[in-house]
PDB file of C-alpha atoms in Angstrom:
ATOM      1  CA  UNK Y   1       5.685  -5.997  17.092  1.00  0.00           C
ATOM      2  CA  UNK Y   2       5.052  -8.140  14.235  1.00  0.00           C
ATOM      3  CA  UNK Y   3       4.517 -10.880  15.806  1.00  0.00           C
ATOM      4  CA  UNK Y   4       2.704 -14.241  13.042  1.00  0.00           C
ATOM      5  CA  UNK Y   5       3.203 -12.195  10.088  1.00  0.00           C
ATOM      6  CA  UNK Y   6       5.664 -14.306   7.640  1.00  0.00           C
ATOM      7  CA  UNK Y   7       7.560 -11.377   6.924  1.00  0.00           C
ATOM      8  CA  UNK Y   8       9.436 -12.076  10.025  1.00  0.00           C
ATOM      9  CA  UNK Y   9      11.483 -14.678   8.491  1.00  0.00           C
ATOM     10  CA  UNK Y  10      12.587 -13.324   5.915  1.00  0.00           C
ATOM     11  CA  UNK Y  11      13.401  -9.630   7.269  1.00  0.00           C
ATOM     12  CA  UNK Y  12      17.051 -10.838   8.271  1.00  0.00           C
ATOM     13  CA  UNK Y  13      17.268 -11.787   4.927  1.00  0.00           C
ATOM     14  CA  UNK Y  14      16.349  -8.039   3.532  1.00  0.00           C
ATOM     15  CA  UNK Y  15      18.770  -6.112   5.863  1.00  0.00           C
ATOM     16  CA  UNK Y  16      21.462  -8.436   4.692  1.00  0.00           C
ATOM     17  CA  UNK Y  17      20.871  -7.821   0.906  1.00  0.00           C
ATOM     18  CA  UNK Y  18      20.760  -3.665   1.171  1.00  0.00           C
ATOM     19  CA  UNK Y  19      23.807  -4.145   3.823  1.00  0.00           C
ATOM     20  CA  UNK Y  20      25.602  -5.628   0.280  1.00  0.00           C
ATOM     21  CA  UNK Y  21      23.712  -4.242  -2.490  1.00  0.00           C
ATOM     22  CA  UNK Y  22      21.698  -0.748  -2.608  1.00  0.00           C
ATOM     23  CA  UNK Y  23      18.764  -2.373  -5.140  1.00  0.00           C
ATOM     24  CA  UNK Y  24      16.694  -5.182  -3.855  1.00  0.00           C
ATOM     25  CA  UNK Y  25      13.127  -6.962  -5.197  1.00  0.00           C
ATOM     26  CA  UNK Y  26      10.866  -8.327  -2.780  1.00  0.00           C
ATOM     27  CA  UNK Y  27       7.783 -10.625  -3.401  1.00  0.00           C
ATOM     28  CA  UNK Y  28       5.524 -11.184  -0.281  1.00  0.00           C
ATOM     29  CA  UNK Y  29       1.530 -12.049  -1.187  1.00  0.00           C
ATOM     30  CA  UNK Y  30      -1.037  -9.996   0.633  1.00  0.00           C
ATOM     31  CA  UNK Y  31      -0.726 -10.200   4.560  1.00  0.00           C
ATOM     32  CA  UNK Y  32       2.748 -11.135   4.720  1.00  0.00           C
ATOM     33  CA  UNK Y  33       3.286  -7.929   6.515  1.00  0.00           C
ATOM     34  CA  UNK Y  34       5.702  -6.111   4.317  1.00  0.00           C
ATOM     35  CA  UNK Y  35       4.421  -2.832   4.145  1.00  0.00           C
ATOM     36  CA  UNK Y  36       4.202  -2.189   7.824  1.00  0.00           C
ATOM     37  CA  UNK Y  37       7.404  -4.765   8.401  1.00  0.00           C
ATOM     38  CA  UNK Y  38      10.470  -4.018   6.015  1.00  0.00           C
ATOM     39  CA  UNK Y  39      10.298  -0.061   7.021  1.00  0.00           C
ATOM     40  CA  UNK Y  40      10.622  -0.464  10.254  1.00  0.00           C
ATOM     41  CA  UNK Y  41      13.224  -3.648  10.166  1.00  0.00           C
ATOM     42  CA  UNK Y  42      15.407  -1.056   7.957  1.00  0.00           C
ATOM     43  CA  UNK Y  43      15.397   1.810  10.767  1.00  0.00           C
ATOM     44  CA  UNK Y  44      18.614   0.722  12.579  1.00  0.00           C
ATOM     45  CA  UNK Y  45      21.231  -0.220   9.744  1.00  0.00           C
ATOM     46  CA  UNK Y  46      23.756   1.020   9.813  1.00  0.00           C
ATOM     47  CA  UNK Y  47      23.939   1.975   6.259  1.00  0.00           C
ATOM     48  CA  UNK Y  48      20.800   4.675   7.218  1.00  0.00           C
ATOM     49  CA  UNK Y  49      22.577   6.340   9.866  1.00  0.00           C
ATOM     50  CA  UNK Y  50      20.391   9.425  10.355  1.00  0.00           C
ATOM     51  CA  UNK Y  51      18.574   9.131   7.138  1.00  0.00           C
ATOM     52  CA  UNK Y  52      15.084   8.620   6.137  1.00  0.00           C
ATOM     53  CA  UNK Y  53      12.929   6.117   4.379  1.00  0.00           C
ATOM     54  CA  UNK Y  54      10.329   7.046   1.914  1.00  0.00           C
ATOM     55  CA  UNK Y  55       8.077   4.706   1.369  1.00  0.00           C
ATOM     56  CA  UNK Y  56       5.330   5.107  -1.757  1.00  0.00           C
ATOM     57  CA  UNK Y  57       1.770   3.751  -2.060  1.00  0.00           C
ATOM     58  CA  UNK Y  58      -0.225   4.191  -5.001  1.00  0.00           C
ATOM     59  CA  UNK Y  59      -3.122   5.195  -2.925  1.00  0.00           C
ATOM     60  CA  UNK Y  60      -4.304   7.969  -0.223  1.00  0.00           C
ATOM     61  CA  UNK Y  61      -6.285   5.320   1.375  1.00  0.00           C
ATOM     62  CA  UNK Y  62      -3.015   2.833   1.864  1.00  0.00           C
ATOM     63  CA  UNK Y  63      -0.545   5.850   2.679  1.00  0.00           C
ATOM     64  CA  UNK Y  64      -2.622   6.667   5.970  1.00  0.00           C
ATOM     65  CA  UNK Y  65      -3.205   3.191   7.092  1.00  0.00           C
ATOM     66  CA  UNK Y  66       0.427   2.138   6.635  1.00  0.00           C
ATOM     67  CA  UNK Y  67       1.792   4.931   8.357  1.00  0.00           C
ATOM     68  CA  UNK Y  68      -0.738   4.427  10.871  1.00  0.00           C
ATOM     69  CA  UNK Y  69      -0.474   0.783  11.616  1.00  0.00           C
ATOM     70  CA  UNK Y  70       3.731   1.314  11.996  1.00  0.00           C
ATOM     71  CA  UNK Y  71       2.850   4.233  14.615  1.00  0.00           C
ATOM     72  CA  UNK Y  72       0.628   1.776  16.466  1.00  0.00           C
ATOM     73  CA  UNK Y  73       3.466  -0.540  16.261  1.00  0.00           C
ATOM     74  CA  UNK Y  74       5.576   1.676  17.819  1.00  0.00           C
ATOM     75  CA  UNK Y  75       3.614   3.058  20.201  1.00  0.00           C
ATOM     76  CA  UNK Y  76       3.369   6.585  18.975  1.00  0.00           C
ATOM     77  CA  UNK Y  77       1.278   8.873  17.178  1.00  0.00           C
ATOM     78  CA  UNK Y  78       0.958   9.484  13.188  1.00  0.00           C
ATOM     79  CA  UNK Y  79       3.658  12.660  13.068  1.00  0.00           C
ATOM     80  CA  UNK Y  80       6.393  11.300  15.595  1.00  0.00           C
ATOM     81  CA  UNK Y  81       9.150   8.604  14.226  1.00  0.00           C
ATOM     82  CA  UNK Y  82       6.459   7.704  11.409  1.00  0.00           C
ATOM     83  CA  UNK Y  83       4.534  10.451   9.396  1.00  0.00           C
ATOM     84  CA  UNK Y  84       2.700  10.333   5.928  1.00  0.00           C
ATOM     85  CA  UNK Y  85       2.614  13.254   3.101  1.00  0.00           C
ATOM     86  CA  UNK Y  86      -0.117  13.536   0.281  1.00  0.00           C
ATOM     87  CA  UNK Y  87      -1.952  16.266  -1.553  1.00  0.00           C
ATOM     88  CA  UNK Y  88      -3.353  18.510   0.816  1.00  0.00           C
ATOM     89  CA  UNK Y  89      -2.454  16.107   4.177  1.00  0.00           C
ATOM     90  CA  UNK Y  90       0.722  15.976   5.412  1.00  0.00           C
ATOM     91  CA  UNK Y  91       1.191  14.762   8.826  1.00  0.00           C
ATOM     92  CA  UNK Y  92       4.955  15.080   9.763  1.00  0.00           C
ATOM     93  CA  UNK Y  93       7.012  16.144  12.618  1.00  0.00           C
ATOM     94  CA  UNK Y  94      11.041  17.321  13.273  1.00  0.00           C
ATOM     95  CA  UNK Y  95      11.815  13.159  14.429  1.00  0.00           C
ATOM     96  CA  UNK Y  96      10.459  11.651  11.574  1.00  0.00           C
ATOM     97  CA  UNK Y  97      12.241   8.834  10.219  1.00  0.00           C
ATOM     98  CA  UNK Y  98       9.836   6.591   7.762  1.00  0.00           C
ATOM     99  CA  UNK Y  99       7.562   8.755   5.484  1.00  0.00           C
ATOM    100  CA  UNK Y 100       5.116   6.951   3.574  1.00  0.00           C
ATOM    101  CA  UNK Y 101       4.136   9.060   0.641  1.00  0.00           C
ATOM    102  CA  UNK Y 102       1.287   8.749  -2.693  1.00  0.00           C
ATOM    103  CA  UNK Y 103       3.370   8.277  -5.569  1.00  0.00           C
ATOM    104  CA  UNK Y 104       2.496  11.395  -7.025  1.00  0.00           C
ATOM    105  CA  UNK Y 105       3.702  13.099  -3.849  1.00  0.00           C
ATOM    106  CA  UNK Y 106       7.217  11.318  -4.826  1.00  0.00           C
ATOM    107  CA  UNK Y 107       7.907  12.550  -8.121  1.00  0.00           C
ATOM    108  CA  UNK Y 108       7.637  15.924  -6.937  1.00  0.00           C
ATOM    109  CA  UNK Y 109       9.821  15.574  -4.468  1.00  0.00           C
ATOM    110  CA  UNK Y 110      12.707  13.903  -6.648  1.00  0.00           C
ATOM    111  CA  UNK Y 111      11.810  16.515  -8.913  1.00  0.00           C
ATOM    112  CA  UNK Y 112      12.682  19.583  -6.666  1.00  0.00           C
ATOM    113  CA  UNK Y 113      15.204  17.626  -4.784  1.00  0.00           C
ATOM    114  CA  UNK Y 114      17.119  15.099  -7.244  1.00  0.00           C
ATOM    115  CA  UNK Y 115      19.445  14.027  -5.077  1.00  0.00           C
ATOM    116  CA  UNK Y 116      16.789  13.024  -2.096  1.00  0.00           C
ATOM    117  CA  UNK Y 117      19.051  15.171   0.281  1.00  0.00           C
ATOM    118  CA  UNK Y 118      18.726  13.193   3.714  1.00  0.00           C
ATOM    119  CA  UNK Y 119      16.786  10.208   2.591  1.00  0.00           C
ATOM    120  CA  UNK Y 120      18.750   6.457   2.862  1.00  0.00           C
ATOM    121  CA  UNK Y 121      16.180   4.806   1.164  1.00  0.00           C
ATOM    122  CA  UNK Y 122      13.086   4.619  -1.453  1.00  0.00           C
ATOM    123  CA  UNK Y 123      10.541   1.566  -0.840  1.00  0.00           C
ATOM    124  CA  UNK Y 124       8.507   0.549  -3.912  1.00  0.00           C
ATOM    125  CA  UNK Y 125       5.363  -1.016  -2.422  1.00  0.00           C
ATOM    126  CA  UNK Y 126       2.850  -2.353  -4.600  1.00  0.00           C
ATOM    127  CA  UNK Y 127       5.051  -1.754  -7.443  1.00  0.00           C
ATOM    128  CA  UNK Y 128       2.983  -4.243  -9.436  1.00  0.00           C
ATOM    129  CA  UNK Y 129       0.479  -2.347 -10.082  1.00  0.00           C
ATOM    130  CA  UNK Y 130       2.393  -0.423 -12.540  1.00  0.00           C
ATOM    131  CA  UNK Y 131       0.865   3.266 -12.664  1.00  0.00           C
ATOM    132  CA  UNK Y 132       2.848   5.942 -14.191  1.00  0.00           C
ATOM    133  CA  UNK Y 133       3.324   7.616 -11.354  1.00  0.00           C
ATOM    134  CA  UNK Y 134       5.083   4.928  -9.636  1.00  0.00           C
ATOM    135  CA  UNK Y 135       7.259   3.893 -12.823  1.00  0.00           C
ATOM    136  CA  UNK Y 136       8.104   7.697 -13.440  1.00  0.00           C
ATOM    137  CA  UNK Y 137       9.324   7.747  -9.792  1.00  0.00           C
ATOM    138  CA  UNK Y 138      11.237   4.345 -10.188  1.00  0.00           C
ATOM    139  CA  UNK Y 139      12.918   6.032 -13.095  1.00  0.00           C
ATOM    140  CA  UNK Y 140      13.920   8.635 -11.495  1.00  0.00           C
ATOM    141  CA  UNK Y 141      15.627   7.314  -8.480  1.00  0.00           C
ATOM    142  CA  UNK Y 142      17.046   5.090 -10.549  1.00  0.00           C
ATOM    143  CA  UNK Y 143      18.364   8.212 -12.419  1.00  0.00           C
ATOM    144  CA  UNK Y 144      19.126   9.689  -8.610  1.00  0.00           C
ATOM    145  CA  UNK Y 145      21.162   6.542  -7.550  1.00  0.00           C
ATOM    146  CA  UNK Y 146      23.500   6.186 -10.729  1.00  0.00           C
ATOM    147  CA  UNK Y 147      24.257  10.017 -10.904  1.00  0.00           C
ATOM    148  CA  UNK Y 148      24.122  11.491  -7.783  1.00  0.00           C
ATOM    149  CA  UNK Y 149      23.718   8.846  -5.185  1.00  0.00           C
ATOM    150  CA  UNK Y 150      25.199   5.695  -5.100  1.00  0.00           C
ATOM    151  CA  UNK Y 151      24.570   4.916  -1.421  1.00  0.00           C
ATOM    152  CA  UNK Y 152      20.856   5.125  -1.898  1.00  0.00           C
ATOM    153  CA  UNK Y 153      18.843   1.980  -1.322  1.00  0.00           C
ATOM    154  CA  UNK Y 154      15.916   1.539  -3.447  1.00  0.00           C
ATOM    155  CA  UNK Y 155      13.871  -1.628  -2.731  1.00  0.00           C
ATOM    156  CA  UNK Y 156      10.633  -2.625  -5.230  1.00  0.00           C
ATOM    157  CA  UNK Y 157       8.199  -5.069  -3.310  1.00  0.00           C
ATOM    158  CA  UNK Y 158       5.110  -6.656  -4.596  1.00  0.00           C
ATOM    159  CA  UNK Y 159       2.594  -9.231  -4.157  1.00  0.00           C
ATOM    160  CA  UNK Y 160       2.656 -10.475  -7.601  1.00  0.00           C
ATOM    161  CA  UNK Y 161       5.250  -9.446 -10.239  1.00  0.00           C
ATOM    162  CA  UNK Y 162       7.458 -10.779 -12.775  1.00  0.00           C
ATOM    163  CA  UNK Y 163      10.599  -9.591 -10.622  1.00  0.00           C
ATOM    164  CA  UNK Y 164      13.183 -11.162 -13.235  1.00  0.00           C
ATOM    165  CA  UNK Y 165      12.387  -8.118 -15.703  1.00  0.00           C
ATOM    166  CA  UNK Y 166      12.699  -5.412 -12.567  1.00  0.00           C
ATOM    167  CA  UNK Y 167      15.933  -7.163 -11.007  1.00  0.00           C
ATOM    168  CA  UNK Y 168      17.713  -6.097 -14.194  1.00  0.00           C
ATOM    169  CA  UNK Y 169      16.292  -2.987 -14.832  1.00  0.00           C
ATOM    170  CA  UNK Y 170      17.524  -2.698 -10.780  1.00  0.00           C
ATOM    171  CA  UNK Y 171      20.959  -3.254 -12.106  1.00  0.00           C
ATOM    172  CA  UNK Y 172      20.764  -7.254 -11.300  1.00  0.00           C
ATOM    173  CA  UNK Y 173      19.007  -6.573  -7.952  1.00  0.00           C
ATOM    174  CA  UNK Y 174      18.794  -9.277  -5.634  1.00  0.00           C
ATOM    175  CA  UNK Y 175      15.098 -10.674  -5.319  1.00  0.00           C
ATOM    176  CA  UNK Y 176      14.022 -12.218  -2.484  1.00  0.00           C
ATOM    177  CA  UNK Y 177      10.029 -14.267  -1.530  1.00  0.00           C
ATOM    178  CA  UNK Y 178       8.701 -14.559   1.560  1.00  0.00           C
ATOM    179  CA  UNK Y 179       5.698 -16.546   2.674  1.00  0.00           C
ATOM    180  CA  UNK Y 180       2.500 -16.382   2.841  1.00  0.00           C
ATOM    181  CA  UNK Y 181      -0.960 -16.933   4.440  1.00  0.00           C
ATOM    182  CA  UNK Y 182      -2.910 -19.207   2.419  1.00  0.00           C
ATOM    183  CA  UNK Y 183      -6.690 -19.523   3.004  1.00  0.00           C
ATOM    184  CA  UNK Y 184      -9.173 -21.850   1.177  1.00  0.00           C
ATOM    185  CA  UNK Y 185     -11.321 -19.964  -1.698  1.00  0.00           C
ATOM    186  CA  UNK Y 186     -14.471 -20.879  -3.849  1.00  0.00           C
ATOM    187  CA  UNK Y 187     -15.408 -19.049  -6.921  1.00  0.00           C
ATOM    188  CA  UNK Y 188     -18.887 -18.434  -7.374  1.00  0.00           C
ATOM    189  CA  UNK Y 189     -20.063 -16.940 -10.836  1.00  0.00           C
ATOM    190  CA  UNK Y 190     -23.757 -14.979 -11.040  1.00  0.00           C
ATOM    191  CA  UNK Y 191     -25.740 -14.356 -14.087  1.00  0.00           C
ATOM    192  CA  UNK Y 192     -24.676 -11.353 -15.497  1.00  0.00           C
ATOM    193  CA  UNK Y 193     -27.039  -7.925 -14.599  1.00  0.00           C
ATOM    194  CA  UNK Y 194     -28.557  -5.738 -17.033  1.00  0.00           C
ATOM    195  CA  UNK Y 195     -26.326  -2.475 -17.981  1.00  0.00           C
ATOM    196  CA  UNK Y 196     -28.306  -0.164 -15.837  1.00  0.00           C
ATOM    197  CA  UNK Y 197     -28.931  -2.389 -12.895  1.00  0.00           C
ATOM    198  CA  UNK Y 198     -25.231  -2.861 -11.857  1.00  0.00           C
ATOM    199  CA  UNK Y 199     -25.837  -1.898  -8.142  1.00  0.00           C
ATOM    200  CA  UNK Y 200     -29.149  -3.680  -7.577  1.00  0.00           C
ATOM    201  CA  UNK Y 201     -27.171  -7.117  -8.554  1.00  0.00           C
ATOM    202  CA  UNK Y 202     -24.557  -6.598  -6.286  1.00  0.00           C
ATOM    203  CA  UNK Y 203     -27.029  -5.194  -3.425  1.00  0.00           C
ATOM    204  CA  UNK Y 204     -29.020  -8.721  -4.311  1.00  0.00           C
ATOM    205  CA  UNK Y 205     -25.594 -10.774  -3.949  1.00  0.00           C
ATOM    206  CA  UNK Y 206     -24.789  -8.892  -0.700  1.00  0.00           C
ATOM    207  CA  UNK Y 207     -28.201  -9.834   1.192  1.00  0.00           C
ATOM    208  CA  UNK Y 208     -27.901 -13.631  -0.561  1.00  0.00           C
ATOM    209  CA  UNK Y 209     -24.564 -13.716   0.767  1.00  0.00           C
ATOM    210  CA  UNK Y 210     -25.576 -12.606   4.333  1.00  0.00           C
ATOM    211  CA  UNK Y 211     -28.199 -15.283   4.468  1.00  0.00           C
ATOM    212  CA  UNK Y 212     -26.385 -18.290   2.944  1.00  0.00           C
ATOM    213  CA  UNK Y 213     -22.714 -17.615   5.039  1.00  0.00           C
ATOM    214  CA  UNK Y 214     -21.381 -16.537   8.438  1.00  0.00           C
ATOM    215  CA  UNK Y 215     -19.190 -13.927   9.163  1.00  0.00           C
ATOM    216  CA  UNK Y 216     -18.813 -10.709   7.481  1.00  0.00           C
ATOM    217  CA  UNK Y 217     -18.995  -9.022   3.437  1.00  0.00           C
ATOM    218  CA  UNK Y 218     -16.263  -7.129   1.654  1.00  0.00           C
ATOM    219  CA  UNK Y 219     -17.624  -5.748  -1.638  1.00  0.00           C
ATOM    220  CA  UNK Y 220     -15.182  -4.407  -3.861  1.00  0.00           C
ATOM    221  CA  UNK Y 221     -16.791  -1.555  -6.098  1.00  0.00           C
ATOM    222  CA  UNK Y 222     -15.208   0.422  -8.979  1.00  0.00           C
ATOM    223  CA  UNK Y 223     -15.556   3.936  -7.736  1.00  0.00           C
ATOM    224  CA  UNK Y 224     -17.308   6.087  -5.229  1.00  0.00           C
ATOM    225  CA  UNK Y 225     -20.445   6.513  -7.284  1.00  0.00           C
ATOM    226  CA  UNK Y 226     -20.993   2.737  -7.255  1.00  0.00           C
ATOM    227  CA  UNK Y 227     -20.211   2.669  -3.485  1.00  0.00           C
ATOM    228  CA  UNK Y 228     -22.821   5.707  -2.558  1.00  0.00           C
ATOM    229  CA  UNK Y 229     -25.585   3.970  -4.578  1.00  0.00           C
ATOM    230  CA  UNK Y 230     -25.305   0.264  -3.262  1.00  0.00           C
ATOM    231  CA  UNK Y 231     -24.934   1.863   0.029  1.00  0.00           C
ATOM    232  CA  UNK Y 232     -28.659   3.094  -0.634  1.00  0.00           C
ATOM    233  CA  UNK Y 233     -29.770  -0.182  -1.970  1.00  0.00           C
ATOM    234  CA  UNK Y 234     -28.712  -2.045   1.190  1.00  0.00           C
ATOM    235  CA  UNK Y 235     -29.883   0.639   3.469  1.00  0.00           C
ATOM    236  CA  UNK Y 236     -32.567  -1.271   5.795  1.00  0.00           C
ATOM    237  CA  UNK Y 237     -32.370  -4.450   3.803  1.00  0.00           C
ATOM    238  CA  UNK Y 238     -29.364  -5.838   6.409  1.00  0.00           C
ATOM    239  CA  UNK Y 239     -30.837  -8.241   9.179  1.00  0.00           C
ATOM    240  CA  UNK Y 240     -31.457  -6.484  12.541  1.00  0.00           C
ATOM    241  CA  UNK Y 241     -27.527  -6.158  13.938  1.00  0.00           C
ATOM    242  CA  UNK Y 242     -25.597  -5.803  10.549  1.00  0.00           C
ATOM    243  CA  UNK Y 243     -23.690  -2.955  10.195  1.00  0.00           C
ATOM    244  CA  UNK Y 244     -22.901  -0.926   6.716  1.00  0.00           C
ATOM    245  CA  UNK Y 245     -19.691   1.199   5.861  1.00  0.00           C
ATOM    246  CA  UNK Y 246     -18.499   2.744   3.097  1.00  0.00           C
ATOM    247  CA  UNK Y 247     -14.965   3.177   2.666  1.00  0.00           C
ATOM    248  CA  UNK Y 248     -13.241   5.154  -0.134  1.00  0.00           C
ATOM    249  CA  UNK Y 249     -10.432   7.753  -0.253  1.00  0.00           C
ATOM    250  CA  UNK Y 250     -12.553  10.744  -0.545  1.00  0.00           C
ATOM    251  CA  UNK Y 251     -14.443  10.185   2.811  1.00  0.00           C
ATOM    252  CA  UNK Y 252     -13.473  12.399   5.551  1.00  0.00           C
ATOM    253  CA  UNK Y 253     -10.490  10.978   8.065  1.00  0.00           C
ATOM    254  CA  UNK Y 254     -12.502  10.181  10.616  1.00  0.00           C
ATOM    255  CA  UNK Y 255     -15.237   8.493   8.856  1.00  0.00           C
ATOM    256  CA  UNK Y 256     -12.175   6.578   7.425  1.00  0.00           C
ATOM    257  CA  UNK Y 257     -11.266   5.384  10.620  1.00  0.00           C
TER     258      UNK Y 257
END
């Protein structure tokens, strides 16, 4: 199922540390495959038995692809053995076994449930991103574990973190690294735009781009008012072919998709 992705060697690695330990810190850079790969590697321990895993992104955007791509994985649909939960979306069924949940979803679960009745484990992802949401809920389940639940397994995993400074607030956790991909990059700097012409600079470095490489463009935008309005400015400016998306939490599923 997860077939390339470095993960894969170290997985064996992860369900021996929770088999010993309930805390564990995980580095893996971005497209090792540990989102989609340590929830479902942790499905058959035995230490689970007929649990659940909840697994928390700090994003709406993240929490339906992840629980998508493990579906696909699986061969099911979004609801079945792997369902997600957010503000007004929830898509979970009877069989569900991995939940991947925003991390404000989280707290108020913990909060009305303290002792995660049913779940065998809480997966950190992105944890370096450190949002207050995601630190409150590491708090808490750290709270949940040492009063109420020492059998749960609560596992923080980043793509780049300090992890000595979380291993001990984890009670010594163990951490473990796994590889990753590593692809050549060049840094190119621009002149800096004017205040108010923010989006025509990056509409101008969009079409330069086009023109001077191959392949595709992935433009990285602080919010969707900045998306919307480049979106405009490159709006029959692409050569004859190109295609234009926007993509942003706010946009309706299947535009999403």
């Amino acid at each position: 199922m997860l077939a390339g992705l470095p993960i894969l060697e170290i997985l064996p690695r992860v369900q021996d540390a929770l088999g010993q330990a309930p805390n564990l810190v995980l580095q893996a850079p971005p497209g090792a495959g540990k989102t989609t790969g340590v929830p479902l590697a942790l499905l058959g321990q035995p230490w689970l038995r007929s649990g659940k895993i909840l697994m928390l992104e700090p994003r709406r955007l993240a929490t339906r692809a992840a629980a998508r791509r493990m579906a696909a994985l699986l061969g099911e649909s979004v609801g079945e053995t792997v369902g997600y939960r957010m503000r007004l979306d929830t898509k979970v069924g009877q069989n569900t076994r991995i939940e991947v949940l925003t991390d404000g979803v989280f707290t108020r679960v913990i909060q009305d449930d303290p002792g995660l009745e049913g779940v065998g484990a809480v997966l950190f992802d992105e944890i370096h991103e450190r949002r207050l949401e995601s630190d409150f809920g590491l708090a808490l389940a750290l709270e949940a574990q040492s009063a109420l639940r020492p059998d749960l397994r609560l596992v923080a995993m980043s793509a780049t973190l300090d992890a000595e400074p979380l291993a001990r607030l984890m009670g010594g956790a163990e951490i473990l690294t796994a590889a990753g991909r590593a692809y050549p990059v060049e840094i190119r700097h621009l002149d800096h735009p004017p205040a108010d012409r923010f989006e025509h600079a990056v509409a101008d470095a969009v079409i330069r781009a086009i023109d001077r490489e191959p392949g595709g463009v992935l433009v990285f935008l602080p919010g969707a008012p900045e998306i919307r309005r480049t979106h405009r400015l490159l709006a029959g400016r692409l050569p004859e072919g190109a295609d234009l998306f926007e993509l942003y939490g706010d946009l309706e599923q299947s535009d999403q998709d």
